[in-house]
Tab-separated table of C-alpha atoms in Angstrom:
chain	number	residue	atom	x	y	z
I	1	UNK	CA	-11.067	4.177	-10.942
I	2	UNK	CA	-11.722	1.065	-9.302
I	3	UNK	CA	-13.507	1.838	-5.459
I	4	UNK	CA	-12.771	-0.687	-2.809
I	5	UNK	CA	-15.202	-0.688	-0.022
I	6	UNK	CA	-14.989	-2.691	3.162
I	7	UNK	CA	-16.603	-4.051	5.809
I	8	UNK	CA	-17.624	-3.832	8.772
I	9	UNK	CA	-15.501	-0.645	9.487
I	10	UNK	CA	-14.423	-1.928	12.707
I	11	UNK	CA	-14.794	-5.327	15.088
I	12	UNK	CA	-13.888	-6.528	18.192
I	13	UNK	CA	-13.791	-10.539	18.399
I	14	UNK	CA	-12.627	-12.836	21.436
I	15	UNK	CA	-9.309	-14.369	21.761
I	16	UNK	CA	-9.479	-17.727	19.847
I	17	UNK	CA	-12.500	-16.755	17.945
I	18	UNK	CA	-12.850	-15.921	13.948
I	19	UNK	CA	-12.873	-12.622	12.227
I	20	UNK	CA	-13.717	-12.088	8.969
I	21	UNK	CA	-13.563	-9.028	7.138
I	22	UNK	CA	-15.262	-8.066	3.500
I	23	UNK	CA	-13.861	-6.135	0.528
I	24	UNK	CA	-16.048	-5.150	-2.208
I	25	UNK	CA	-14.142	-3.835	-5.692
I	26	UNK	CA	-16.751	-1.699	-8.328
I	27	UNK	CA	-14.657	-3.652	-11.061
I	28	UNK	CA	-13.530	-6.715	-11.337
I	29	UNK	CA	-9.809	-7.261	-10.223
I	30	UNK	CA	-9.532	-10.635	-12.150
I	31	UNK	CA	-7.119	-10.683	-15.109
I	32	UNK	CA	-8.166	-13.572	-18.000
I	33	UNK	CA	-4.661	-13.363	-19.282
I	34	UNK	CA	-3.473	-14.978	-16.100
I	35	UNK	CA	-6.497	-16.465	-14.022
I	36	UNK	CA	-5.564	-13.961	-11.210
I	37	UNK	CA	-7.301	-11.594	-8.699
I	38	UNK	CA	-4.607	-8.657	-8.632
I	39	UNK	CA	-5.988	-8.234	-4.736
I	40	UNK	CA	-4.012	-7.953	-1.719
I	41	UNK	CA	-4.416	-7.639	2.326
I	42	UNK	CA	-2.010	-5.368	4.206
I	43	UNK	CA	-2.113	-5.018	8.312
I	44	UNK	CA	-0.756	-1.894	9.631
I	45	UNK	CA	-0.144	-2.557	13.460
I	46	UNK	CA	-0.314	0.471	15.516
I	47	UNK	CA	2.961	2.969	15.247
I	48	UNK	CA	3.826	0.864	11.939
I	49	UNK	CA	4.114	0.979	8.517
I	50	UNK	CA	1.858	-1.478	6.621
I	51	UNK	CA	3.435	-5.320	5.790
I	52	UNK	CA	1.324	-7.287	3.436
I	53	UNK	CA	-0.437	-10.628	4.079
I	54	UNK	CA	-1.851	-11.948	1.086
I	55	UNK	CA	-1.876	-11.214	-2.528
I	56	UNK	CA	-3.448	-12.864	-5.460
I	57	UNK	CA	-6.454	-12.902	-3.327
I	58	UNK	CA	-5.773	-16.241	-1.217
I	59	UNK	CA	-1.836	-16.615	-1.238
I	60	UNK	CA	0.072	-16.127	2.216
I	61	UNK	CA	3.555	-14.286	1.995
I	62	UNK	CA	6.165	-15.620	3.372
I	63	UNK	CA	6.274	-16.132	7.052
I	64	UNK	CA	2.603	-15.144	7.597
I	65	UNK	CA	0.585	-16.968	9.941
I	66	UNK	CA	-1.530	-20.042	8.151
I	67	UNK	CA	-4.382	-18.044	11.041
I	68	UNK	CA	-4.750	-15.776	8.548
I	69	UNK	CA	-6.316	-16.962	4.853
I	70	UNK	CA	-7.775	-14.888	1.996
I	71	UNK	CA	-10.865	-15.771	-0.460
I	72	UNK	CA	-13.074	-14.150	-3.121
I	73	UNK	CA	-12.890	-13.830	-6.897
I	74	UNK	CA	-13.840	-10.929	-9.515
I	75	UNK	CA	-15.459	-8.466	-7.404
I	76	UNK	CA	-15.846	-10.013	-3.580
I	77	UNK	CA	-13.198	-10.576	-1.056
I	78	UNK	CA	-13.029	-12.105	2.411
I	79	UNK	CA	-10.000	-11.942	4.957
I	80	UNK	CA	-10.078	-14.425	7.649
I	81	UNK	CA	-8.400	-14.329	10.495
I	82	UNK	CA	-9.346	-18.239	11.988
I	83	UNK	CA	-8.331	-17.929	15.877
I	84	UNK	CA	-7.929	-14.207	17.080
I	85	UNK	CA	-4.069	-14.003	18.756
I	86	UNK	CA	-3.606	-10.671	20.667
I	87	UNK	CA	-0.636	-9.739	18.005
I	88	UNK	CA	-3.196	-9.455	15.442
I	89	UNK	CA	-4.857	-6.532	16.776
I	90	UNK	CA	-4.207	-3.820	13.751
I	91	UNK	CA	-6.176	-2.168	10.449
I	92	UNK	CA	-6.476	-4.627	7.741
I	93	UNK	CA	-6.619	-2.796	4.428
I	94	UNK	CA	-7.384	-4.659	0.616
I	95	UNK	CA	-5.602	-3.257	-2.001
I	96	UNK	CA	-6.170	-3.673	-6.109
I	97	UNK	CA	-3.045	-3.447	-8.116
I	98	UNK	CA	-4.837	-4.521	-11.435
I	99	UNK	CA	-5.077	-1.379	-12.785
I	100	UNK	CA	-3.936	2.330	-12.222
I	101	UNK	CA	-4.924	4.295	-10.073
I	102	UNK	CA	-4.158	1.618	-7.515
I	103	UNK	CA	-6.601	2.069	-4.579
I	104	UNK	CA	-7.501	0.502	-0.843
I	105	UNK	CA	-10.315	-0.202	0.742
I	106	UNK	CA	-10.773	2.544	3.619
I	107	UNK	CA	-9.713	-0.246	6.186
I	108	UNK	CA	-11.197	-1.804	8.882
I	109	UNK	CA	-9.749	-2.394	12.847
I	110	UNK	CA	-9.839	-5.333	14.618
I	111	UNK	CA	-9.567	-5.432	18.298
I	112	UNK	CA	-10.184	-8.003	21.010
I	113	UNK	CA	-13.761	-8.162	22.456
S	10	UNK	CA	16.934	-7.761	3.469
S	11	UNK	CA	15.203	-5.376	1.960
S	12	UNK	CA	15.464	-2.112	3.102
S	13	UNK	CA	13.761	1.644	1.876
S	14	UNK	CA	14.622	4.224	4.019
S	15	UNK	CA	12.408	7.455	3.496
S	16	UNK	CA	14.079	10.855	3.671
S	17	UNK	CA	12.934	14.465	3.308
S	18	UNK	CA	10.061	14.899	4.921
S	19	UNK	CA	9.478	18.409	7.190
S	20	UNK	CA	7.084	21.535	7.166
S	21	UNK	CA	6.646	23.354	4.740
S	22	UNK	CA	4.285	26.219	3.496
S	23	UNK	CA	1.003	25.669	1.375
S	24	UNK	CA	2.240	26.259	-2.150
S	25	UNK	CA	5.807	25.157	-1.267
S	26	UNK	CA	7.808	22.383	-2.578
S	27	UNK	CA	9.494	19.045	-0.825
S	28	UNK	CA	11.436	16.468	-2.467
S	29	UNK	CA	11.049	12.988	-0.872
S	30	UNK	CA	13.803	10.240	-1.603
S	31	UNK	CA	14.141	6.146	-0.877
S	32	UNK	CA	17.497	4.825	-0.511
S	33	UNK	CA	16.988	0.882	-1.251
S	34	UNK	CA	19.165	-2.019	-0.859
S	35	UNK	CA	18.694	-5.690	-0.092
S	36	UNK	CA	17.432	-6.385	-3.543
S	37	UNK	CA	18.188	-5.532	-7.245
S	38	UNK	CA	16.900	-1.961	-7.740
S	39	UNK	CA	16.652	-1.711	-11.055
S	40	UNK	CA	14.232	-4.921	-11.679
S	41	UNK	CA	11.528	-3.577	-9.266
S	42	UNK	CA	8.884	-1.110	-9.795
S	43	UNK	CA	8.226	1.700	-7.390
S	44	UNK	CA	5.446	3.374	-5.239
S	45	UNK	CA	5.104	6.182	-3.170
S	46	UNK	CA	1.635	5.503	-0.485
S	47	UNK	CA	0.556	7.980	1.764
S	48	UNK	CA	-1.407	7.807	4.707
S	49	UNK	CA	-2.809	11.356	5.978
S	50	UNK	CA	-3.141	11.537	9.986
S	51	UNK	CA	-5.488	9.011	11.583
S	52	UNK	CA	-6.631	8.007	8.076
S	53	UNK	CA	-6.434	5.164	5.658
S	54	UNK	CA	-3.976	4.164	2.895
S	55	UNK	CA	-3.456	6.448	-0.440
S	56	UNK	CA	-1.611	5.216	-3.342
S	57	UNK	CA	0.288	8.442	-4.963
S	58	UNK	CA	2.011	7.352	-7.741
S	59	UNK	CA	4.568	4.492	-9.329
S	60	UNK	CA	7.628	3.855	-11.638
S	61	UNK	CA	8.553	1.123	-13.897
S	62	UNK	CA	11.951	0.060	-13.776
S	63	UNK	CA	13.522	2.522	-16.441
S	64	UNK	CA	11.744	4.856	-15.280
S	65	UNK	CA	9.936	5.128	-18.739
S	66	UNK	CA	6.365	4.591	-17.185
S	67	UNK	CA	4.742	6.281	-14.361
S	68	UNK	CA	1.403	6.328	-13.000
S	69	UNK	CA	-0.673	9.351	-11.044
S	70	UNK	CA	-3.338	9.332	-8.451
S	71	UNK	CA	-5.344	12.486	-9.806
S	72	UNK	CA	-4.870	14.897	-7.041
S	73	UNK	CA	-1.248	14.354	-7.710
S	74	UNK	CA	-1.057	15.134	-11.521
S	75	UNK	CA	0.808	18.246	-12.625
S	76	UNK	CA	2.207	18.881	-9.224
S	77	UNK	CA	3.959	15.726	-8.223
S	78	UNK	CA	6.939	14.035	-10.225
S	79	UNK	CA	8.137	10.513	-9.470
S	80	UNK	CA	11.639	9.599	-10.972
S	81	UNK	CA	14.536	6.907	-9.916
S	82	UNK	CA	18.069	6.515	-10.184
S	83	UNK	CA	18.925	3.021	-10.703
S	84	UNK	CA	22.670	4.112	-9.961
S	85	UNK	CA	21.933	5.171	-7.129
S	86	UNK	CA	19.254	2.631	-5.788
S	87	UNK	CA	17.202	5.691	-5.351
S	88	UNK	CA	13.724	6.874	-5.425
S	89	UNK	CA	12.580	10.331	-5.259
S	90	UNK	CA	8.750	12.346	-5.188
S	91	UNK	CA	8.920	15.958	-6.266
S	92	UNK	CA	6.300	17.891	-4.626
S	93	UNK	CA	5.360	21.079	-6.016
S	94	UNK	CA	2.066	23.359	-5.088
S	95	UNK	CA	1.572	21.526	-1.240
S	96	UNK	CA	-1.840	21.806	0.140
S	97	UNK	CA	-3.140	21.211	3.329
S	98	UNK	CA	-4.297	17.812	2.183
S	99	UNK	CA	-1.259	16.784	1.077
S	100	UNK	CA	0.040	16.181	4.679
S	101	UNK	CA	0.919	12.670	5.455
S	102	UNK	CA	3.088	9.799	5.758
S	103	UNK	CA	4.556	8.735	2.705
S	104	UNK	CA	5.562	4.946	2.234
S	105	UNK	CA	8.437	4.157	-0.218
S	106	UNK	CA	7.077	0.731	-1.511
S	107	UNK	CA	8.224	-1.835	-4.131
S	108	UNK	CA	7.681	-5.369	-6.119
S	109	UNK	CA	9.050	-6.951	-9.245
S	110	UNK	CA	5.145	-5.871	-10.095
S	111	UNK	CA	2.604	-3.583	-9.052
S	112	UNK	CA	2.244	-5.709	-5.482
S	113	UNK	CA	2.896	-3.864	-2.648
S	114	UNK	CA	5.120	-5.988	-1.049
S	115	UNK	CA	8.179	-3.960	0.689
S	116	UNK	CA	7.439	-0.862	2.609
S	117	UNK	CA	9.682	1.824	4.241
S	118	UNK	CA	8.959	3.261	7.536
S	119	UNK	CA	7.804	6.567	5.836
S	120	UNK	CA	8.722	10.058	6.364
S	121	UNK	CA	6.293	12.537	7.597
S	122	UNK	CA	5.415	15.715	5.387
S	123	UNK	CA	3.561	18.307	7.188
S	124	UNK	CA	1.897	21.219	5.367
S	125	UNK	CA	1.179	24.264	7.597
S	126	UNK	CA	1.894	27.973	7.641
């Protein structure tokens, strides 16, 4: 099974500044068939279900802030969030979906400072 | 829009059984594979299981193996977890959540399954 760990576990940053979270995978999540990091970010806002941010590692889905960006290849993973908005207060999660059993990272929260 | 709406969540007993469905629409059912996610109380994100689109491959978290059965009907733009054998630690929130791949991009609002005697 592939282990995702993250860090920090938690983080409080001031409006307008950056926060950046880390994802570690024990295997690498990039696929030489394809050139692709089968990682993702989801944000689970308080009293809501997950949505998901970014997949492939650094691509935004639709109608997600350009605030937010994702980096990292093979085994190391970086969210950024570039200027803190008070909407963005929530648990970030990575996720691998290269290969089965699909796991997360244990999360980490982000609140304002 | 997409749309999975969880049903079938409740109490039940340890060593009971609950059957969990997703009603989808919005999108073409049958072209999507499936996932059930849980998230116990207060904790962090558990993948469960998933289903191709015929339903001719499906994938097990191992806590779930032997007691859990995922299965579809593409008629019926429906997806359903069989829970058999409940434990305490299978109490949660379980996500409905699809893709074209293994991406978790859609996910339901979740119905809550509570294990307790």
């Amino acid at each position: 099974d592939i282990v995702m760990t993250q860090s920090p576990d938690s983080l409080a940053v001031s409006l307008g500044e950056r926060a950046t979270i880390n994802c570690k995978s024990s295997q690498s999540v990039l696929s030489s068939s394809n050139n692709k990091n089968y990682l993702s970010w989801v944000q689970q806002k308080p009293g809501q279900p997950p949505k998901l941010l970014i997949y492939w590692a650094s691509t935004r889905e639709s109608g997600v802030p350009d605030r937010f960006s994702g980096s990292g290849s093979g085994t190391d993973f970086t969210l950024t969030i570039s200027s803190l908005q008070a909407e963005d207060v929530a648990v970030y999660y990575c996720h691998q979906y290269y290969s089965a059993p699909l796991t997360f990272g244990g999360g980490t929260k982000v609140e304002i400072k | 829009e997409v749309q999975l709406v969880e049903s079938g969540g409740g109490l039940v007993q340890p060593g009971g059984s609950l059957r969990l469905s997703c009603a989808a629409s919005g999108f073409t059912f049958s072209t999507y594979w499936m996932n059930w996610v849980r998230q116990a109380p207060g904790k962090g994100l558990e993948w469960v299981a998933n289903i191709n689109q015929d339903g001719s491959a499906k994938n097990y978290v191992d806590s779930a193996k032997g007691r859990f059965a995922i299965s579809r009907d593409n008629a019926k733009n429906s997806l359903y977890l069989q829970m058999n054998s409940l434990r305490d630690e299978d109490a949660a929130v379980y996500y409905c959540v699809g893709d074209v791949g293994w991406l978790p991009r859609y996910w339901g609002q979740g119905t809550l399954v509570t294990v307790s005697s």
